[in-house]
Amino acid sequence: DAMVIQNPRYQVTQFGKPVTLSCSQTLNHNVMYWYQQKSSQAPKLLFHYYDKDFNNEADTPDNFQSRRPNTSFCFLDIRSPGLGDAAMYLCATSRSQGRNQPQHFGDGTRLSIL
Amino acid sequence: AQKITQTQPGMFVQEKEAVTLDCTYDTSDQSYGLFWYKQPSSGEMIFLIYQGSYDEQNATEGRYSLNFQKARKSANLVISASQLGDSAMYFCAMREDSNYQLIWGAGTKLIIKP
């Protein structure tokens, strides 16, 4: 039973056309994360929420935004995708930000830009 | 300086053999956690095993064990009796008490040969 669910699994959009990726969780975890992962690289943290507190990484591009309307759902909005935004986007959750808390990931959304 | 170093970009291992994936880390924190994740070619990121800096015993989870040598700052993953399904990218990651982010290594691509 999937506990962190990402939709869609594959997303194709046009250059400059806004796109939204979604993530939901059944773990009731407090923290939700969005990562970008390019081919053969480690994931790169874009933002995270601790409950409703939003934390944006300093080098996250301005055209990336996020929403967390409730505990279960989190969205990644890319306002004007460029070719460089083609990547795998991973959503993760953790119970807290304690150092012993693993992050649990969804299956990812692979984003392509035409 | 690299905080997590995985020196093996790729490894080939015969099925049923044991395999050790290397990970060394660098931190001045006394309190930290170490994680291993598996990422098959399908893209999902799977949490495998955790070791806390104060844990005296090496962590084990089924066929996975973590060879933790604190003085040498190494946290190698050992997979016993490898299977074809173990073929994947493996990431070592660290969470320091002083930093909410997971710090990732570059990963090791493991291929199990039949």
mmCIF file of C-alpha atoms in Angstrom:
data_model
loop_
_atom_site.group_PDB
_atom_site.id
_atom_site.type_symbol
_atom_site.label_atom_id
_atom_site.label_comp_id
_atom_site.label_asym_id
_atom_site.label_seq_id
_atom_site.Cartn_x
_atom_site.Cartn_y
_atom_site.Cartn_z
ATOM 1 C CA ASP A 1 0.000 0.000 0.000
ATOM 2 C CA ALA A 2 1.541 3.237 -1.168
ATOM 3 C CA MET A 3 2.007 5.700 1.671
ATOM 4 C CA VAL A 4 3.417 8.627 -0.289
ATOM 5 C CA ILE A 5 1.610 8.982 -3.585
ATOM 6 C CA GLN A 6 2.704 11.199 -6.421
ATOM 7 C CA ASN A 7 0.614 12.064 -9.431
ATOM 8 C CA PRO A 8 1.111 11.863 -12.259
ATOM 9 C CA ARG A 9 3.978 9.410 -12.696
ATOM 10 C CA TYR A 10 4.950 11.060 -15.983
ATOM 11 C CA GLN A 11 4.152 14.631 -16.980
ATOM 12 C CA VAL A 12 4.840 16.304 -20.284
ATOM 13 C CA THR A 13 4.390 20.042 -20.628
ATOM 14 C CA GLN A 14 5.328 22.734 -23.068
ATOM 15 C CA PHE A 15 8.053 25.264 -22.552
ATOM 16 C CA GLY A 16 6.609 28.101 -20.462
ATOM 17 C CA LYS A 17 3.283 26.366 -19.719
ATOM 18 C CA PRO A 18 2.529 26.153 -15.981
ATOM 19 C CA VAL A 19 2.428 22.702 -14.476
ATOM 20 C CA THR A 20 1.418 21.332 -11.078
ATOM 21 C CA LEU A 21 2.703 18.135 -9.504
ATOM 22 C CA SER A 22 0.881 16.620 -6.564
ATOM 23 C CA CYS A 23 1.810 14.551 -3.562
ATOM 24 C CA SER A 24 -0.340 12.978 -0.895
ATOM 25 C CA GLN A 25 0.527 10.936 2.174
ATOM 26 C CA THR A 26 -1.301 8.533 4.464
ATOM 27 C CA LEU A 27 1.431 8.521 7.121
ATOM 28 C CA ASN A 28 0.185 11.663 8.906
ATOM 29 C CA HIS A 29 3.759 12.940 8.942
ATOM 30 C CA ASN A 30 4.443 16.531 9.931
ATOM 31 C CA VAL A 31 7.134 17.256 7.382
ATOM 32 C CA MET A 32 6.834 17.158 3.614
ATOM 33 C CA TYR A 33 9.675 17.757 1.154
ATOM 34 C CA TRP A 34 10.052 18.384 -2.563
ATOM 35 C CA TYR A 35 13.257 17.332 -4.311
ATOM 36 C CA GLN A 36 14.469 17.752 -7.847
ATOM 37 C CA GLN A 37 16.671 14.989 -9.216
ATOM 38 C CA LYS A 38 18.482 15.167 -12.521
ATOM 39 C CA SER A 39 19.922 12.154 -14.270
ATOM 40 C CA SER A 40 22.670 10.334 -12.358
ATOM 41 C CA GLN A 41 22.692 12.933 -9.577
ATOM 42 C CA ALA A 42 21.640 12.977 -5.958
ATOM 43 C CA PRO A 43 18.311 14.634 -5.118
ATOM 44 C CA LYS A 44 18.369 18.379 -4.497
ATOM 45 C CA LEU A 45 16.028 19.826 -1.890
ATOM 46 C CA LEU A 46 13.727 22.553 -3.233
ATOM 47 C CA PHE A 47 11.507 23.234 -0.203
ATOM 48 C CA HIS A 48 9.981 21.640 2.805
ATOM 49 C CA TYR A 49 7.032 22.204 5.119
ATOM 50 C CA TYR A 50 7.041 21.572 8.833
ATOM 51 C CA ASP A 51 3.288 21.519 9.389
ATOM 52 C CA LYS A 52 2.268 24.794 7.748
ATOM 53 C CA ASP A 53 5.673 26.442 8.084
ATOM 54 C CA PHE A 54 7.170 26.795 4.631
ATOM 55 C CA ASN A 55 10.948 26.696 4.085
ATOM 56 C CA ASN A 56 12.414 27.616 0.742
ATOM 57 C CA GLU A 57 15.989 26.661 -0.093
ATOM 58 C CA ALA A 58 18.123 29.651 -1.050
ATOM 59 C CA ASP A 59 18.939 28.373 -4.529
ATOM 60 C CA THR A 60 15.446 27.189 -5.481
ATOM 61 C CA PRO A 61 14.437 29.003 -8.694
ATOM 62 C CA ASP A 62 11.784 31.711 -8.317
ATOM 63 C CA ASN A 63 9.420 30.004 -10.756
ATOM 64 C CA PHE A 64 9.046 27.068 -8.355
ATOM 65 C CA GLN A 65 6.365 27.403 -5.707
ATOM 66 C CA SER A 66 4.656 25.060 -3.317
ATOM 67 C CA ARG A 67 1.368 24.746 -1.459
ATOM 68 C CA ARG A 68 0.346 22.556 1.424
ATOM 69 C CA PRO A 69 -3.391 23.017 1.956
ATOM 70 C CA ASN A 70 -3.586 20.333 4.655
ATOM 71 C CA THR A 71 -1.480 17.663 6.353
ATOM 72 C CA SER A 72 -2.049 15.103 3.624
ATOM 73 C CA PHE A 73 -1.416 17.059 0.440
ATOM 74 C CA CYS A 74 1.410 19.089 -1.015
ATOM 75 C CA PHE A 75 1.756 20.591 -4.479
ATOM 76 C CA LEU A 76 4.677 21.765 -6.547
ATOM 77 C CA ASP A 77 3.865 24.519 -9.044
ATOM 78 C CA ILE A 78 6.277 25.418 -11.809
ATOM 79 C CA ARG A 79 5.069 28.711 -13.237
ATOM 80 C CA SER A 80 7.079 28.875 -16.440
ATOM 81 C CA PRO A 81 9.003 25.660 -16.999
ATOM 82 C CA GLY A 82 12.221 25.886 -18.930
ATOM 83 C CA LEU A 83 14.133 23.085 -20.616
ATOM 84 C CA GLY A 84 16.431 22.931 -17.604
ATOM 85 C CA ASP A 85 13.514 21.993 -15.359
ATOM 86 C CA ALA A 86 13.144 18.586 -16.986
ATOM 87 C CA ALA A 87 13.893 16.192 -14.157
ATOM 88 C CA MET A 88 12.475 13.685 -11.714
ATOM 89 C CA TYR A 89 10.567 15.366 -8.885
ATOM 90 C CA LEU A 90 10.425 13.455 -5.641
ATOM 91 C CA CYS A 91 8.106 14.106 -2.738
ATOM 92 C CA ALA A 92 9.083 12.814 0.691
ATOM 93 C CA THR A 93 7.700 12.889 4.228
ATOM 94 C CA SER A 94 9.108 12.415 7.697
ATOM 95 C CA ARG A 95 7.498 12.260 11.104
ATOM 96 C CA SER A 96 9.680 15.091 12.355
ATOM 97 C CA GLN A 97 13.014 16.682 11.530
ATOM 98 C CA GLY A 98 14.844 14.619 14.110
ATOM 99 C CA ARG A 99 18.144 13.186 12.979
ATOM 100 C CA ASN A 100 16.845 9.643 13.410
ATOM 101 C CA GLN A 101 13.775 10.127 11.233
ATOM 102 C CA PRO A 102 14.032 8.611 7.763
ATOM 103 C CA GLN A 103 12.378 10.335 4.859
ATOM 104 C CA HIS A 104 9.839 8.234 2.984
ATOM 105 C CA PHE A 105 9.564 8.921 -0.712
ATOM 106 C CA GLY A 106 6.894 8.618 -3.333
ATOM 107 C CA ASP A 107 7.517 7.026 -6.725
ATOM 108 C CA GLY A 108 8.340 10.397 -8.255
ATOM 109 C CA THR A 109 7.026 12.369 -11.214
ATOM 110 C CA ARG A 110 9.230 12.447 -14.282
ATOM 111 C CA LEU A 111 8.738 15.830 -15.949
ATOM 112 C CA SER A 112 9.527 16.399 -19.625
ATOM 113 C CA ILE A 113 9.500 19.797 -21.310
ATOM 114 C CA LEU A 114 8.743 20.084 -25.027
ATOM 115 C CA ALA B 1 34.648 19.697 1.051
ATOM 116 C CA GLN B 2 32.468 16.674 0.381
ATOM 117 C CA LYS B 3 30.501 15.689 3.431
ATOM 118 C CA ILE B 4 29.464 12.303 2.054
ATOM 119 C CA THR B 5 31.827 10.398 -0.209
ATOM 120 C CA GLN B 6 30.888 7.291 -2.131
ATOM 121 C CA THR B 7 34.048 6.251 -3.931
ATOM 122 C CA GLN B 8 32.518 3.582 -6.162
ATOM 123 C CA PRO B 9 30.594 5.127 -9.075
ATOM 124 C CA GLY B 10 29.682 1.650 -10.327
ATOM 125 C CA MET B 11 30.010 -1.980 -9.299
ATOM 126 C CA PHE B 12 29.369 -5.321 -10.943
ATOM 127 C CA VAL B 13 28.696 -8.255 -8.612
ATOM 128 C CA GLN B 14 27.820 -11.873 -9.304
ATOM 129 C CA GLU B 15 24.383 -12.969 -8.111
ATOM 130 C CA LYS B 16 24.372 -14.562 -4.638
ATOM 131 C CA GLU B 17 27.643 -12.920 -3.638
ATOM 132 C CA ALA B 18 27.809 -10.407 -0.802
ATOM 133 C CA VAL B 19 28.517 -6.813 -1.739
ATOM 134 C CA THR B 20 29.864 -3.870 0.244
ATOM 135 C CA LEU B 21 29.097 -0.319 -0.821
ATOM 136 C CA ASP B 22 31.441 2.265 0.661
ATOM 137 C CA CYS B 23 30.437 5.496 2.340
ATOM 138 C CA THR B 24 32.596 7.896 4.295
ATOM 139 C CA TYR B 25 31.351 11.076 5.901
ATOM 140 C CA ASP B 26 32.667 14.252 7.395
ATOM 141 C CA THR B 27 31.014 16.114 10.242
ATOM 142 C CA SER B 28 31.974 17.978 13.371
ATOM 143 C CA ASP B 29 28.618 17.237 14.994
ATOM 144 C CA GLN B 30 28.628 14.650 17.763
ATOM 145 C CA SER B 31 25.037 13.736 17.016
ATOM 146 C CA TYR B 32 24.013 12.648 13.532
ATOM 147 C CA GLY B 33 22.199 9.944 11.619
ATOM 148 C CA LEU B 34 23.257 7.953 8.571
ATOM 149 C CA PHE B 35 20.855 6.546 6.007
ATOM 150 C CA TRP B 36 21.049 4.321 2.958
ATOM 151 C CA TYR B 37 18.551 4.546 0.134
ATOM 152 C CA LYS B 38 18.021 2.394 -2.962
ATOM 153 C CA GLN B 39 16.789 3.858 -6.243
ATOM 154 C CA PRO B 40 15.895 1.370 -8.994
ATOM 155 C CA SER B 41 15.765 2.535 -12.599
ATOM 156 C CA SER B 42 12.015 3.115 -12.200
ATOM 157 C CA GLY B 43 12.886 6.094 -10.004
ATOM 158 C CA GLU B 44 11.373 5.543 -6.579
ATOM 159 C CA MET B 45 13.666 6.175 -3.618
ATOM 160 C CA ILE B 46 13.476 3.392 -1.046
ATOM 161 C CA PHE B 47 14.716 3.775 2.530
ATOM 162 C CA LEU B 48 16.856 0.771 3.503
ATOM 163 C CA ILE B 49 18.581 1.274 6.828
ATOM 164 C CA TYR B 50 19.498 3.822 9.512
ATOM 165 C CA GLN B 51 22.427 4.134 11.914
ATOM 166 C CA GLY B 52 22.596 6.710 14.690
ATOM 167 C CA SER B 53 25.916 8.154 15.779
ATOM 168 C CA TYR B 54 25.371 6.937 19.334
ATOM 169 C CA ASP B 55 24.278 3.453 18.350
ATOM 170 C CA GLU B 56 26.846 0.965 19.559
ATOM 171 C CA GLN B 57 25.627 -1.918 17.474
ATOM 172 C CA ASN B 58 25.629 -2.055 13.692
ATOM 173 C CA ALA B 59 22.147 -1.709 12.213
ATOM 174 C CA THR B 60 20.643 -4.656 10.362
ATOM 175 C CA GLU B 61 17.481 -4.974 8.272
ATOM 176 C CA GLY B 62 17.019 -8.347 6.621
ATOM 177 C CA ARG B 63 19.781 -8.791 4.026
ATOM 178 C CA TYR B 64 21.081 -5.284 4.673
ATOM 179 C CA SER B 65 23.559 -4.418 7.372
ATOM 180 C CA LEU B 66 25.532 -1.288 8.041
ATOM 181 C CA ASN B 67 29.206 -1.602 8.946
ATOM 182 C CA PHE B 68 29.583 1.493 11.120
ATOM 183 C CA GLN B 69 33.119 2.505 12.059
ATOM 184 C CA LYS B 70 32.751 5.780 13.878
ATOM 185 C CA ALA B 71 36.438 6.534 14.384
ATOM 186 C CA ARG B 72 37.049 6.110 10.666
ATOM 187 C CA LYS B 73 33.813 7.967 9.806
ATOM 188 C CA SER B 74 32.627 5.208 7.565
ATOM 189 C CA ALA B 75 29.178 3.660 7.180
ATOM 190 C CA ASN B 76 29.398 0.949 4.571
ATOM 191 C CA LEU B 77 26.293 -0.909 3.400
ATOM 192 C CA VAL B 78 26.589 -4.682 3.179
ATOM 193 C CA ILE B 79 24.092 -6.656 1.125
ATOM 194 C CA SER B 80 24.262 -10.381 1.750
ATOM 195 C CA ALA B 81 23.367 -12.957 -0.914
ATOM 196 C CA SER B 82 22.748 -10.430 -3.672
ATOM 197 C CA GLN B 83 19.771 -10.837 -5.998
ATOM 198 C CA LEU B 84 19.052 -9.542 -9.499
ATOM 199 C CA GLY B 85 16.491 -7.163 -7.974
ATOM 200 C CA ASP B 86 19.267 -5.469 -6.017
ATOM 201 C CA SER B 87 20.482 -3.811 -9.215
ATOM 202 C CA ALA B 88 19.932 -0.117 -8.556
ATOM 203 C CA MET B 89 21.546 3.153 -7.561
ATOM 204 C CA TYR B 90 22.431 3.308 -3.861
ATOM 205 C CA PHE B 91 22.748 6.578 -1.970
ATOM 206 C CA CYS B 92 24.319 7.190 1.404
ATOM 207 C CA ALA B 93 22.985 10.239 3.260
ATOM 208 C CA MET B 94 23.611 12.024 6.559
ATOM 209 C CA ARG B 95 21.490 14.174 8.792
ATOM 210 C CA GLU B 96 23.425 16.314 11.265
ATOM 211 C CA ASP B 97 21.784 17.710 14.368
ATOM 212 C CA SER B 98 22.941 21.183 13.310
ATOM 213 C CA ASN B 99 21.375 20.974 9.835
ATOM 214 C CA TYR B 100 17.811 19.998 8.894
ATOM 215 C CA GLN B 101 18.850 18.918 5.401
ATOM 216 C CA LEU B 102 19.766 15.425 4.340
ATOM 217 C CA ILE B 103 23.248 15.521 2.836
ATOM 218 C CA TRP B 104 23.579 13.045 -0.008
ATOM 219 C CA GLY B 105 26.471 11.183 -1.524
ATOM 220 C CA ALA B 106 26.853 10.928 -5.301
ATOM 221 C CA GLY B 107 25.597 7.355 -5.320
ATOM 222 C CA THR B 108 26.897 3.970 -6.438
ATOM 223 C CA LYS B 109 25.329 2.148 -9.355
ATOM 224 C CA LEU B 110 25.192 -1.558 -8.515
ATOM 225 C CA ILE B 111 24.602 -4.146 -11.220
ATOM 226 C CA ILE B 112 24.041 -7.778 -10.249
ATOM 227 C CA LYS B 113 25.095 -10.264 -12.916
ATOM 228 C CA PRO B 114 23.204 -13.580 -13.298
#
